[in-house]
Amino acid sequence: MTHTLRKVLLLVLFSALLAATAVVSVVRAADRAGDREEARPGGPRASSGAVGLEQPGRLLFRNLAWGPDRDMIASVPLTAPADARTTAPQGCLRFHAAAGTGVCLRRAGGVVPRYEALVLDSALRPVRSFEVPGTPTRARVSPSGRLLAWTVFVSGDSYAGGSFSTRTALYDTRSGVLVPSLEDFAVLDGGRRRQAADHNFWGVTFAADDNRFYATLATGGRTHLVEGDLGARELRVLRDNVECPSLSPDGDRIAFKKRVAGLPDDAPWRLYVLDLATGAETGLAEQRSVDDQALWYDDGTLLYSLPGDFGGDLWSLPATGSGSPRLLVRSAVSPAVLPS
Protein backbone atom coordinates (compact mmCIF):
# COMPACT_ATOMS: atom_id res chain seq x y z
CA MET A 1 0.00 0.00 0.00
CA THR A 2 1.45 3.34 -1.04
CA HIS A 3 1.95 6.20 1.36
CA THR A 4 -0.64 8.30 -0.51
CA LEU A 5 -3.24 5.53 -0.33
CA ARG A 6 -2.65 5.09 3.40
CA LYS A 7 -3.23 8.83 3.91
CA VAL A 8 -6.48 8.65 1.92
CA LEU A 9 -7.72 5.67 3.94
CA LEU A 10 -6.84 7.36 7.23
CA LEU A 11 -8.70 10.48 6.11
CA VAL A 12 -11.76 8.41 5.19
CA LEU A 13 -11.68 6.60 8.54
CA PHE A 14 -11.26 9.86 10.44
CA SER A 15 -14.19 11.43 8.56
CA ALA A 16 -16.35 8.39 9.29
CA LEU A 17 -15.45 8.61 12.99
CA LEU A 18 -16.40 12.28 13.08
CA ALA A 19 -19.70 11.54 11.37
CA ALA A 20 -20.48 8.74 13.82
CA THR A 21 -19.66 10.99 16.76
CA ALA A 22 -21.96 13.68 15.38
CA VAL A 23 -24.80 11.17 15.00
CA VAL A 24 -24.34 9.93 18.57
CA SER A 25 -24.35 13.53 19.84
CA VAL A 26 -27.58 14.31 17.97
CA VAL A 27 -29.25 11.14 19.28
CA ARG A 28 -28.18 11.88 22.86
CA ALA A 29 -29.40 15.47 22.54
CA ALA A 30 -32.73 14.20 21.24
CA ASP A 31 -32.95 11.79 24.17
CA ARG A 32 -32.29 14.63 26.62
CA ALA A 33 -34.92 16.77 24.89
CA GLY A 34 -37.33 13.86 25.18
CA ASP A 35 -36.54 13.54 28.89
CA ARG A 36 -37.55 17.16 29.40
CA GLU A 37 -41.02 16.32 28.08
CA GLU A 38 -41.59 13.66 30.75
CA ALA A 39 -42.87 14.77 34.16
CA ARG A 40 -40.71 13.57 37.05
CA PRO A 41 -42.29 11.73 39.99
CA GLY A 42 -42.70 14.05 42.94
CA GLY A 43 -42.25 17.15 40.79
CA PRO A 44 -44.59 20.14 40.83
CA ARG A 45 -47.86 19.76 38.93
CA ALA A 46 -48.34 22.03 35.92
CA SER A 47 -51.06 22.31 33.29
CA SER A 48 -51.72 24.78 30.50
CA GLY A 49 -54.40 27.42 30.97
CA ALA A 50 -55.13 31.13 31.05
CA VAL A 51 -52.21 33.24 32.33
CA GLY A 52 -52.13 37.01 32.10
CA LEU A 53 -50.35 40.03 33.52
CA GLU A 54 -53.50 41.68 34.83
CA GLN A 55 -54.52 38.87 37.17
CA PRO A 56 -54.02 40.33 40.68
CA GLY A 57 -52.58 38.32 43.53
CA ARG A 58 -50.41 36.05 41.40
CA LEU A 59 -46.78 35.02 41.30
CA LEU A 60 -45.43 34.38 37.81
CA PHE A 61 -42.14 32.67 36.95
CA ARG A 62 -40.30 30.46 34.48
CA ASN A 63 -41.46 26.92 35.15
CA LEU A 64 -38.59 24.42 35.52
CA ALA A 65 -40.66 21.36 36.42
CA TRP A 66 -39.90 18.56 33.95
CA GLY A 67 -42.70 17.91 31.49
CA PRO A 68 -44.25 19.47 28.39
CA ASP A 69 -44.62 22.84 30.14
CA ARG A 70 -40.97 23.21 31.19
CA ASP A 71 -39.57 26.72 30.50
CA MET A 72 -43.08 28.14 30.05
CA ILE A 73 -44.33 31.12 32.06
CA ALA A 74 -46.30 29.78 35.02
CA SER A 75 -48.71 31.33 37.51
CA VAL A 76 -49.64 30.46 41.10
CA PRO A 77 -51.59 32.35 43.79
CA LEU A 78 -49.48 34.58 46.03
CA THR A 79 -51.36 33.10 48.98
CA ALA A 80 -50.64 29.50 47.95
CA PRO A 81 -47.41 29.43 45.90
CA ALA A 82 -46.99 25.65 46.31
CA ASP A 83 -50.30 24.96 44.55
CA ALA A 84 -50.48 23.39 41.10
CA ARG A 85 -49.25 25.88 38.53
CA THR A 86 -50.97 27.14 35.40
CA THR A 87 -48.70 27.63 32.39
CA ALA A 88 -48.93 29.78 29.28
CA PRO A 89 -47.56 28.80 25.84
CA GLN A 90 -44.71 31.30 26.10
CA GLY A 91 -41.24 29.93 26.78
CA CYS A 92 -38.53 32.14 28.29
CA LEU A 93 -35.01 31.85 29.65
CA ARG A 94 -35.43 35.07 31.63
CA PHE A 95 -38.70 36.82 32.44
CA HIS A 96 -40.14 39.72 34.39
CA ALA A 97 -43.37 41.72 34.34
CA ALA A 98 -45.11 44.68 35.97
CA ALA A 99 -48.26 46.73 35.33
CA GLY A 100 -49.44 44.64 32.41
CA THR A 101 -46.13 44.59 30.49
CA GLY A 102 -43.65 41.73 30.31
CA VAL A 103 -40.17 41.05 28.97
CA CYS A 104 -39.15 37.58 27.83
CA LEU A 105 -35.61 36.64 26.81
CA ARG A 106 -35.59 33.45 24.80
CA ARG A 107 -33.67 31.38 22.29
CA ALA A 108 -34.66 32.26 18.74
CA GLY A 109 -33.75 28.90 17.18
CA GLY A 110 -31.23 27.84 14.59
CA VAL A 111 -28.17 25.58 14.62
CA VAL A 112 -26.06 28.47 15.92
CA PRO A 113 -27.77 29.76 19.09
CA ARG A 114 -29.52 33.11 18.66
CA TYR A 115 -31.48 34.98 21.29
CA GLU A 116 -34.12 37.67 21.33
CA ALA A 117 -35.95 39.94 23.74
CA LEU A 118 -39.73 39.98 23.46
CA VAL A 119 -41.97 42.77 24.73
CA LEU A 120 -45.17 41.11 25.97
CA ASP A 121 -48.63 42.59 26.39
CA SER A 122 -50.97 41.75 29.26
CA ALA A 123 -52.03 38.51 27.54
CA LEU A 124 -48.36 37.48 27.12
CA ARG A 125 -48.51 38.11 23.37
CA PRO A 126 -45.30 39.47 21.76
CA VAL A 127 -45.77 43.04 20.52
CA ARG A 128 -42.14 43.72 19.61
CA SER A 129 -38.90 41.78 19.44
CA PHE A 130 -35.20 42.65 19.47
CA GLU A 131 -32.28 40.41 18.61
CA VAL A 132 -29.80 40.35 21.50
CA PRO A 133 -26.05 39.71 21.15
CA GLY A 134 -25.61 36.93 23.72
CA THR A 135 -26.95 34.58 26.36
CA PRO A 136 -29.77 36.04 28.55
CA THR A 137 -28.95 36.61 32.20
CA ARG A 138 -31.11 39.45 33.69
CA ALA A 139 -34.46 41.13 32.91
CA ARG A 140 -36.54 43.83 34.60
CA VAL A 141 -39.67 45.94 33.98
CA SER A 142 -40.26 49.28 35.71
CA PRO A 143 -43.13 49.52 38.24
CA SER A 144 -45.28 51.40 35.71
CA GLY A 145 -44.60 48.89 32.92
CA ARG A 146 -43.14 51.62 30.71
CA LEU A 147 -39.41 50.77 30.81
CA LEU A 148 -37.73 47.44 30.16
CA ALA A 149 -34.13 46.34 30.73
CA TRP A 150 -32.27 43.20 29.83
CA THR A 151 -28.70 41.95 30.16
CA VAL A 152 -26.92 39.26 28.15
CA PHE A 153 -23.50 37.65 28.35
CA VAL A 154 -21.62 38.58 25.18
CA SER A 155 -18.78 36.33 26.33
CA GLY A 156 -18.49 34.05 29.34
CA ASP A 157 -21.44 32.69 31.29
CA SER A 158 -20.82 33.49 34.95
CA TYR A 159 -20.32 36.55 37.16
CA ALA A 160 -18.09 34.57 39.53
CA GLY A 161 -14.94 34.84 37.41
CA GLY A 162 -13.50 37.89 35.70
CA SER A 163 -13.55 36.64 32.10
CA PHE A 164 -16.94 37.81 30.91
CA SER A 165 -18.52 40.66 29.01
CA THR A 166 -22.11 41.88 29.26
CA ARG A 167 -24.46 44.09 27.26
CA THR A 168 -27.38 45.84 28.95
CA ALA A 169 -30.16 47.51 26.97
CA LEU A 170 -33.10 49.74 27.94
CA TYR A 171 -36.37 50.07 26.02
CA ASP A 172 -39.09 52.70 26.45
CA THR A 173 -42.44 51.18 25.46
CA ARG A 174 -44.10 54.59 25.27
CA SER A 175 -41.62 56.34 22.97
CA GLY A 176 -40.35 53.22 21.21
CA VAL A 177 -36.74 54.30 21.88
CA LEU A 178 -34.17 51.53 22.42
CA VAL A 179 -30.88 52.19 24.21
CA PRO A 180 -28.79 49.27 22.86
CA SER A 181 -26.09 49.53 25.53
CA LEU A 182 -25.55 51.35 28.82
CA GLU A 183 -21.94 51.70 27.72
CA ASP A 184 -23.14 54.71 25.69
CA PHE A 185 -23.96 56.58 28.94
CA ALA A 186 -21.50 58.91 30.65
CA VAL A 187 -20.13 57.54 33.95
CA LEU A 188 -19.48 60.08 36.71
CA ASP A 189 -17.38 59.17 39.76
CA GLY A 190 -17.01 61.88 42.38
CA GLY A 191 -18.17 64.43 39.84
CA ARG A 192 -15.50 63.45 37.32
CA ARG A 193 -16.16 61.55 34.12
CA ARG A 194 -14.78 58.01 34.08
CA GLN A 195 -13.94 56.22 30.85
CA ALA A 196 -12.62 52.66 30.56
CA ALA A 197 -12.66 49.98 27.89
CA ASP A 198 -13.67 47.30 30.40
CA HIS A 199 -16.99 48.82 31.57
CA ASN A 200 -19.65 46.14 32.02
CA PHE A 201 -23.19 46.76 33.29
CA TRP A 202 -25.92 44.43 34.52
CA GLY A 203 -28.81 44.07 36.96
CA VAL A 204 -30.97 47.14 36.27
CA THR A 205 -33.70 48.05 38.76
CA PHE A 206 -36.08 50.97 38.14
CA ALA A 207 -37.43 53.73 40.37
CA ALA A 208 -41.09 54.76 40.16
CA ASP A 209 -40.43 57.95 38.16
CA ASP A 210 -39.43 56.09 34.95
CA ASN A 211 -36.21 58.07 34.74
CA ARG A 212 -34.01 57.01 37.66
CA PHE A 213 -32.59 53.51 37.87
CA TYR A 214 -29.78 51.57 39.52
CA ALA A 215 -27.38 49.00 38.07
CA THR A 216 -24.04 47.26 38.56
CA LEU A 217 -20.88 48.62 36.97
CA ALA A 218 -17.84 46.35 36.80
CA THR A 219 -14.46 47.81 35.91
CA GLY A 220 -10.87 47.19 36.94
CA GLY A 221 -11.79 43.98 38.72
CA ARG A 222 -14.26 45.71 41.07
CA THR A 223 -18.02 46.22 41.09
CA HIS A 224 -19.95 49.39 41.90
CA LEU A 225 -23.53 50.51 42.42
CA VAL A 226 -24.46 53.20 39.90
CA GLU A 227 -27.50 55.45 39.77
CA GLY A 228 -28.75 56.16 36.27
CA ASP A 229 -30.51 59.18 34.82
CA LEU A 230 -32.23 58.10 31.62
CA GLY A 231 -33.01 61.63 30.44
CA ALA A 232 -29.46 62.87 30.96
CA ARG A 233 -27.91 59.57 29.78
CA GLU A 234 -25.63 59.56 32.82
CA LEU A 235 -24.58 57.04 35.46
CA ARG A 236 -23.27 58.15 38.86
CA VAL A 237 -21.07 55.82 40.97
CA LEU A 238 -22.51 55.51 44.49
CA ARG A 239 -20.86 52.59 46.27
CA ASP A 240 -18.36 49.74 45.85
CA ASN A 241 -18.95 45.98 46.03
CA VAL A 242 -22.61 45.96 45.00
CA GLU A 243 -24.04 43.57 42.42
CA CYS A 244 -27.55 42.95 41.09
CA PRO A 245 -29.36 45.77 42.94
CA SER A 246 -33.11 45.53 43.53
CA LEU A 247 -35.00 48.64 44.65
CA SER A 248 -37.66 48.17 47.33
CA PRO A 249 -41.30 49.11 46.57
CA ASP A 250 -41.00 52.18 48.81
CA GLY A 251 -37.81 53.26 47.02
CA ASP A 252 -35.82 53.53 50.25
CA ARG A 253 -33.72 50.34 50.20
CA ILE A 254 -31.71 48.27 47.77
CA ALA A 255 -31.24 44.53 48.12
CA PHE A 256 -28.02 43.27 46.53
CA LYS A 257 -25.45 40.53 46.49
CA LYS A 258 -22.01 41.31 47.89
CA ARG A 259 -18.69 39.53 47.56
CA VAL A 260 -17.40 38.46 50.95
CA ALA A 261 -13.72 37.83 51.58
CA GLY A 262 -12.80 34.25 52.38
CA LEU A 263 -15.61 32.62 50.43
CA PRO A 264 -14.89 30.32 47.44
CA ASP A 265 -14.20 32.04 44.11
CA ASP A 266 -17.15 30.28 42.46
CA ALA A 267 -19.59 31.08 45.31
CA PRO A 268 -18.50 34.43 46.76
CA TRP A 269 -21.78 36.23 47.45
CA ARG A 270 -24.04 36.99 50.40
CA LEU A 271 -27.30 38.95 50.38
CA TYR A 272 -27.45 42.44 51.92
CA VAL A 273 -29.87 45.35 52.09
CA LEU A 274 -28.67 48.95 51.75
CA ASP A 275 -30.54 51.87 53.32
CA LEU A 276 -30.19 54.63 50.72
CA ALA A 277 -30.73 57.45 53.22
CA THR A 278 -28.20 56.36 55.85
CA GLY A 279 -25.84 54.16 53.84
CA ALA A 280 -26.17 51.38 56.42
CA GLU A 281 -25.84 47.80 55.19
CA THR A 282 -27.71 44.89 56.76
CA GLY A 283 -26.50 41.34 56.19
CA LEU A 284 -29.34 38.88 55.67
CA ALA A 285 -29.85 35.44 57.18
CA GLU A 286 -29.17 33.46 53.97
CA GLN A 287 -25.77 31.80 54.41
CA ARG A 288 -25.60 30.26 50.94
CA SER A 289 -24.11 32.07 47.96
CA VAL A 290 -26.88 33.69 45.89
CA ASP A 291 -26.09 34.38 42.24
CA ASP A 292 -29.37 36.10 41.42
CA GLN A 293 -31.01 39.51 41.28
CA ALA A 294 -33.34 39.32 44.25
CA LEU A 295 -36.94 40.50 43.87
CA TRP A 296 -39.02 42.23 46.55
CA TYR A 297 -41.96 39.93 47.27
CA ASP A 298 -43.44 42.69 49.43
CA ASP A 299 -42.07 45.60 51.49
CA GLY A 300 -40.33 43.30 53.94
CA THR A 301 -39.55 40.08 52.06
CA LEU A 302 -37.13 39.12 49.31
CA LEU A 303 -37.46 36.41 46.70
CA TYR A 304 -34.44 34.80 45.00
CA SER A 305 -33.39 31.57 43.30
CA LEU A 306 -30.94 28.88 44.35
CA PRO A 307 -29.95 25.68 42.51
CA GLY A 308 -32.44 22.85 43.02
CA ASP A 309 -33.18 19.29 41.93
CA PHE A 310 -34.96 20.41 38.76
CA GLY A 311 -32.71 23.37 37.93
CA GLY A 312 -33.64 26.05 40.46
CA ASP A 313 -36.01 26.89 43.31
CA LEU A 314 -37.42 30.16 44.65
CA TRP A 315 -36.71 31.04 48.27
CA SER A 316 -38.04 33.86 50.45
CA LEU A 317 -36.25 35.72 53.24
CA PRO A 318 -37.00 38.67 55.55
CA ALA A 319 -35.22 41.84 54.41
CA THR A 320 -34.49 42.87 57.99
CA GLY A 321 -31.62 40.47 58.75
CA SER A 322 -33.82 38.36 61.05
CA GLY A 323 -35.64 35.10 60.39
CA SER A 324 -34.43 32.35 58.09
CA PRO A 325 -34.74 31.31 54.42
CA ARG A 326 -37.93 29.50 53.39
CA LEU A 327 -38.44 27.40 50.27
CA LEU A 328 -41.36 29.06 48.48
CA VAL A 329 -41.65 27.50 45.01
CA ARG A 330 -39.82 24.46 43.68
CA SER A 331 -38.55 24.28 40.11
CA ALA A 332 -38.96 27.98 39.39
CA VAL A 333 -36.81 31.00 38.50
CA SER A 334 -37.28 34.56 37.13
CA PRO A 335 -40.24 35.58 39.29
CA ALA A 336 -42.65 38.50 38.88
CA VAL A 337 -45.16 39.57 41.53
CA LEU A 338 -48.63 40.77 40.51
CA PRO A 339 -49.92 42.36 43.73
CA SER A 340 -53.51 42.04 44.90
Short mmCIF file of C-alpha atoms in Angstrom, two decimals, residues 23-309:
data_model
loop_
_atom_site.label_atom_id
_atom_site.label_comp_id
_atom_site.label_asym_id
_atom_site.label_seq_id
_atom_site.Cartn_x
_atom_site.Cartn_y
_atom_site.Cartn_z
CA VAL A 23 -24.80 11.17 15.00
CA VAL A 24 -24.34 9.93 18.57
CA SER A 25 -24.35 13.53 19.84
CA VAL A 26 -27.58 14.31 17.97
CA VAL A 27 -29.25 11.14 19.28
CA ARG A 28 -28.18 11.88 22.86
CA ALA A 29 -29.40 15.47 22.54
CA ALA A 30 -32.73 14.20 21.24
CA ASP A 31 -32.95 11.79 24.17
CA ARG A 32 -32.29 14.63 26.62
CA ALA A 33 -34.92 16.77 24.89
CA GLY A 34 -37.33 13.86 25.18
CA ASP A 35 -36.54 13.54 28.89
CA ARG A 36 -37.55 17.16 29.40
CA GLU A 37 -41.02 16.32 28.08
CA GLU A 38 -41.59 13.66 30.75
CA ALA A 39 -42.87 14.77 34.16
CA ARG A 40 -40.71 13.57 37.05
CA PRO A 41 -42.29 11.73 39.99
CA GLY A 42 -42.70 14.05 42.94
CA GLY A 43 -42.25 17.15 40.79
CA PRO A 44 -44.59 20.14 40.83
CA ARG A 45 -47.86 19.76 38.93
CA ALA A 46 -48.34 22.03 35.92
CA SER A 47 -51.06 22.31 33.29
CA SER A 48 -51.72 24.78 30.50
CA GLY A 49 -54.40 27.42 30.97
CA ALA A 50 -55.13 31.13 31.05
CA VAL A 51 -52.21 33.24 32.33
CA GLY A 52 -52.13 37.01 32.10
CA LEU A 53 -50.35 40.03 33.52
CA GLU A 54 -53.50 41.68 34.83
CA GLN A 55 -54.52 38.87 37.17
CA PRO A 56 -54.02 40.33 40.68
CA GLY A 57 -52.58 38.32 43.53
CA ARG A 58 -50.41 36.05 41.40
CA LEU A 59 -46.78 35.02 41.30
CA LEU A 60 -45.43 34.38 37.81
CA PHE A 61 -42.14 32.67 36.95
CA ARG A 62 -40.30 30.46 34.48
CA ASN A 63 -41.46 26.92 35.15
CA LEU A 64 -38.59 24.42 35.52
CA ALA A 65 -40.66 21.36 36.42
CA TRP A 66 -39.90 18.56 33.95
CA GLY A 67 -42.70 17.91 31.49
CA PRO A 68 -44.25 19.47 28.39
CA ASP A 69 -44.62 22.84 30.14
CA ARG A 70 -40.97 23.21 31.19
CA ASP A 71 -39.57 26.72 30.50
CA MET A 72 -43.08 28.14 30.05
CA ILE A 73 -44.33 31.12 32.06
CA ALA A 74 -46.30 29.78 35.02
CA SER A 75 -48.71 31.33 37.51
CA VAL A 76 -49.64 30.46 41.10
CA PRO A 77 -51.59 32.35 43.79
CA LEU A 78 -49.48 34.58 46.03
CA THR A 79 -51.36 33.10 48.98
CA ALA A 80 -50.64 29.50 47.95
CA PRO A 81 -47.41 29.43 45.90
CA ALA A 82 -46.99 25.65 46.31
CA ASP A 83 -50.30 24.96 44.55
CA ALA A 84 -50.48 23.39 41.10
CA ARG A 85 -49.25 25.88 38.53
CA THR A 86 -50.97 27.14 35.40
CA THR A 87 -48.70 27.63 32.39
CA ALA A 88 -48.93 29.78 29.28
CA PRO A 89 -47.56 28.80 25.84
CA GLN A 90 -44.71 31.30 26.10
CA GLY A 91 -41.24 29.93 26.78
CA CYS A 92 -38.53 32.14 28.29
CA LEU A 93 -35.01 31.85 29.65
CA ARG A 94 -35.43 35.07 31.63
CA PHE A 95 -38.70 36.82 32.44
CA HIS A 96 -40.14 39.72 34.39
CA ALA A 97 -43.37 41.72 34.34
CA ALA A 98 -45.11 44.68 35.97
CA ALA A 99 -48.26 46.73 35.33
CA GLY A 100 -49.44 44.64 32.41
CA THR A 101 -46.13 44.59 30.49
CA GLY A 102 -43.65 41.73 30.31
CA VAL A 103 -40.17 41.05 28.97
CA CYS A 104 -39.15 37.58 27.83
CA LEU A 105 -35.61 36.64 26.81
CA ARG A 106 -35.59 33.45 24.80
CA ARG A 107 -33.67 31.38 22.29
CA ALA A 108 -34.66 32.26 18.74
CA GLY A 109 -33.75 28.90 17.18
CA GLY A 110 -31.23 27.84 14.59
CA VAL A 111 -28.17 25.58 14.62
CA VAL A 112 -26.06 28.47 15.92
CA PRO A 113 -27.77 29.76 19.09
CA ARG A 114 -29.52 33.11 18.66
CA TYR A 115 -31.48 34.98 21.29
CA GLU A 116 -34.12 37.67 21.33
CA ALA A 117 -35.95 39.94 23.74
CA LEU A 118 -39.73 39.98 23.46
CA VAL A 119 -41.97 42.77 24.73
CA LEU A 120 -45.17 41.11 25.97
CA ASP A 121 -48.63 42.59 26.39
CA SER A 122 -50.97 41.75 29.26
CA ALA A 123 -52.03 38.51 27.54
CA LEU A 124 -48.36 37.48 27.12
CA ARG A 125 -48.51 38.11 23.37
CA PRO A 126 -45.30 39.47 21.76
CA VAL A 127 -45.77 43.04 20.52
CA ARG A 128 -42.14 43.72 19.61
CA SER A 129 -38.90 41.78 19.44
CA PHE A 130 -35.20 42.65 19.47
CA GLU A 131 -32.28 40.41 18.61
CA VAL A 132 -29.80 40.35 21.50
CA PRO A 133 -26.05 39.71 21.15
CA GLY A 134 -25.61 36.93 23.72
CA THR A 135 -26.95 34.58 26.36
CA PRO A 136 -29.77 36.04 28.55
CA THR A 137 -28.95 36.61 32.20
CA ARG A 138 -31.11 39.45 33.69
CA ALA A 139 -34.46 41.13 32.91
CA ARG A 140 -36.54 43.83 34.60
CA VAL A 141 -39.67 45.94 33.98
CA SER A 142 -40.26 49.28 35.71
CA PRO A 143 -43.13 49.52 38.24
CA SER A 144 -45.28 51.40 35.71
CA GLY A 145 -44.60 48.89 32.92
CA ARG A 146 -43.14 51.62 30.71
CA LEU A 147 -39.41 50.77 30.81
CA LEU A 148 -37.73 47.44 30.16
CA ALA A 149 -34.13 46.34 30.73
CA TRP A 150 -32.27 43.20 29.83
CA THR A 151 -28.70 41.95 30.16
CA VAL A 152 -26.92 39.26 28.15
CA PHE A 153 -23.50 37.65 28.35
CA VAL A 154 -21.62 38.58 25.18
CA SER A 155 -18.78 36.33 26.33
CA GLY A 156 -18.49 34.05 29.34
CA ASP A 157 -21.44 32.69 31.29
CA SER A 158 -20.82 33.49 34.95
CA TYR A 159 -20.32 36.55 37.16
CA ALA A 160 -18.09 34.57 39.53
CA GLY A 161 -14.94 34.84 37.41
CA GLY A 162 -13.50 37.89 35.70
CA SER A 163 -13.55 36.64 32.10
CA PHE A 164 -16.94 37.81 30.91
CA SER A 165 -18.52 40.66 29.01
CA THR A 166 -22.11 41.88 29.26
CA ARG A 167 -24.46 44.09 27.26
CA THR A 168 -27.38 45.84 28.95
CA ALA A 169 -30.16 47.51 26.97
CA LEU A 170 -33.10 49.74 27.94
CA TYR A 171 -36.37 50.07 26.02
CA ASP A 172 -39.09 52.70 26.45
CA THR A 173 -42.44 51.18 25.46
CA ARG A 174 -44.10 54.59 25.27
CA SER A 175 -41.62 56.34 22.97
CA GLY A 176 -40.35 53.22 21.21
CA VAL A 177 -36.74 54.30 21.88
CA LEU A 178 -34.17 51.53 22.42
CA VAL A 179 -30.88 52.19 24.21
CA PRO A 180 -28.79 49.27 22.86
CA SER A 181 -26.09 49.53 25.53
CA LEU A 182 -25.55 51.35 28.82
CA GLU A 183 -21.94 51.70 27.72
CA ASP A 184 -23.14 54.71 25.69
CA PHE A 185 -23.96 56.58 28.94
CA ALA A 186 -21.50 58.91 30.65
CA VAL A 187 -20.13 57.54 33.95
CA LEU A 188 -19.48 60.08 36.71
CA ASP A 189 -17.38 59.17 39.76
CA GLY A 190 -17.01 61.88 42.38
CA GLY A 191 -18.17 64.43 39.84
CA ARG A 192 -15.50 63.45 37.32
CA ARG A 193 -16.16 61.55 34.12
CA ARG A 194 -14.78 58.01 34.08
CA GLN A 195 -13.94 56.22 30.85
CA ALA A 196 -12.62 52.66 30.56
CA ALA A 197 -12.66 49.98 27.89
CA ASP A 198 -13.67 47.30 30.40
CA HIS A 199 -16.99 48.82 31.57
CA ASN A 200 -19.65 46.14 32.02
CA PHE A 201 -23.19 46.76 33.29
CA TRP A 202 -25.92 44.43 34.52
CA GLY A 203 -28.81 44.07 36.96
CA VAL A 204 -30.97 47.14 36.27
CA THR A 205 -33.70 48.05 38.76
CA PHE A 206 -36.08 50.97 38.14
CA ALA A 207 -37.43 53.73 40.37
CA ALA A 208 -41.09 54.76 40.16
CA ASP A 209 -40.43 57.95 38.16
CA ASP A 210 -39.43 56.09 34.95
CA ASN A 211 -36.21 58.07 34.74
CA ARG A 212 -34.01 57.01 37.66
CA PHE A 213 -32.59 53.51 37.87
CA TYR A 214 -29.78 51.57 39.52
CA ALA A 215 -27.38 49.00 38.07
CA THR A 216 -24.04 47.26 38.56
CA LEU A 217 -20.88 48.62 36.97
CA ALA A 218 -17.84 46.35 36.80
CA THR A 219 -14.46 47.81 35.91
CA GLY A 220 -10.87 47.19 36.94
CA GLY A 221 -11.79 43.98 38.72
CA ARG A 222 -14.26 45.71 41.07
CA THR A 223 -18.02 46.22 41.09
CA HIS A 224 -19.95 49.39 41.90
CA LEU A 225 -23.53 50.51 42.42
CA VAL A 226 -24.46 53.20 39.90
CA GLU A 227 -27.50 55.45 39.77
CA GLY A 228 -28.75 56.16 36.27
CA ASP A 229 -30.51 59.18 34.82
CA LEU A 230 -32.23 58.10 31.62
CA GLY A 231 -33.01 61.63 30.44
CA ALA A 232 -29.46 62.87 30.96
CA ARG A 233 -27.91 59.57 29.78
CA GLU A 234 -25.63 59.56 32.82
CA LEU A 235 -24.58 57.04 35.46
CA ARG A 236 -23.27 58.15 38.86
CA VAL A 237 -21.07 55.82 40.97
CA LEU A 238 -22.51 55.51 44.49
CA ARG A 239 -20.86 52.59 46.27
CA ASP A 240 -18.36 49.74 45.85
CA ASN A 241 -18.95 45.98 46.03
CA VAL A 242 -22.61 45.96 45.00
CA GLU A 243 -24.04 43.57 42.42
CA CYS A 244 -27.55 42.95 41.09
CA PRO A 245 -29.36 45.77 42.94
CA SER A 246 -33.11 45.53 43.53
CA LEU A 247 -35.00 48.64 44.65
CA SER A 248 -37.66 48.17 47.33
CA PRO A 249 -41.30 49.11 46.57
CA ASP A 250 -41.00 52.18 48.81
CA GLY A 251 -37.81 53.26 47.02
CA ASP A 252 -35.82 53.53 50.25
CA ARG A 253 -33.72 50.34 50.20
CA ILE A 254 -31.71 48.27 47.77
CA ALA A 255 -31.24 44.53 48.12
CA PHE A 256 -28.02 43.27 46.53
CA LYS A 257 -25.45 40.53 46.49
CA LYS A 258 -22.01 41.31 47.89
CA ARG A 259 -18.69 39.53 47.56
CA VAL A 260 -17.40 38.46 50.95
CA ALA A 261 -13.72 37.83 51.58
CA GLY A 262 -12.80 34.25 52.38
CA LEU A 263 -15.61 32.62 50.43
CA PRO A 264 -14.89 30.32 47.44
CA ASP A 265 -14.20 32.04 44.11
CA ASP A 266 -17.15 30.28 42.46
CA ALA A 267 -19.59 31.08 45.31
CA PRO A 268 -18.50 34.43 46.76
CA TRP A 269 -21.78 36.23 47.45
CA ARG A 270 -24.04 36.99 50.40
CA LEU A 271 -27.30 38.95 50.38
CA TYR A 272 -27.45 42.44 51.92
CA VAL A 273 -29.87 45.35 52.09
CA LEU A 274 -28.67 48.95 51.75
CA ASP A 275 -30.54 51.87 53.32
CA LEU A 276 -30.19 54.63 50.72
CA ALA A 277 -30.73 57.45 53.22
CA THR A 278 -28.20 56.36 55.85
CA GLY A 279 -25.84 54.16 53.84
CA ALA A 280 -26.17 51.38 56.42
CA GLU A 281 -25.84 47.80 55.19
CA THR A 282 -27.71 44.89 56.76
CA GLY A 283 -26.50 41.34 56.19
CA LEU A 284 -29.34 38.88 55.67
CA ALA A 285 -29.85 35.44 57.18
CA GLU A 286 -29.17 33.46 53.97
CA GLN A 287 -25.77 31.80 54.41
CA ARG A 288 -25.60 30.26 50.94
CA SER A 289 -24.11 32.07 47.96
CA VAL A 290 -26.88 33.69 45.89
CA ASP A 291 -26.09 34.38 42.24
CA ASP A 292 -29.37 36.10 41.42
CA GLN A 293 -31.01 39.51 41.28
CA ALA A 294 -33.34 39.32 44.25
CA LEU A 295 -36.94 40.50 43.87
CA TRP A 296 -39.02 42.23 46.55
CA TYR A 297 -41.96 39.93 47.27
CA ASP A 298 -43.44 42.69 49.43
CA ASP A 299 -42.07 45.60 51.49
CA GLY A 300 -40.33 43.30 53.94
CA THR A 301 -39.55 40.08 52.06
CA LEU A 302 -37.13 39.12 49.31
CA LEU A 303 -37.46 36.41 46.70
CA TYR A 304 -34.44 34.80 45.00
CA SER A 305 -33.39 31.57 43.30
CA LEU A 306 -30.94 28.88 44.35
CA PRO A 307 -29.95 25.68 42.51
CA GLY A 308 -32.44 22.85 43.02
CA ASP A 309 -33.18 19.29 41.93
#
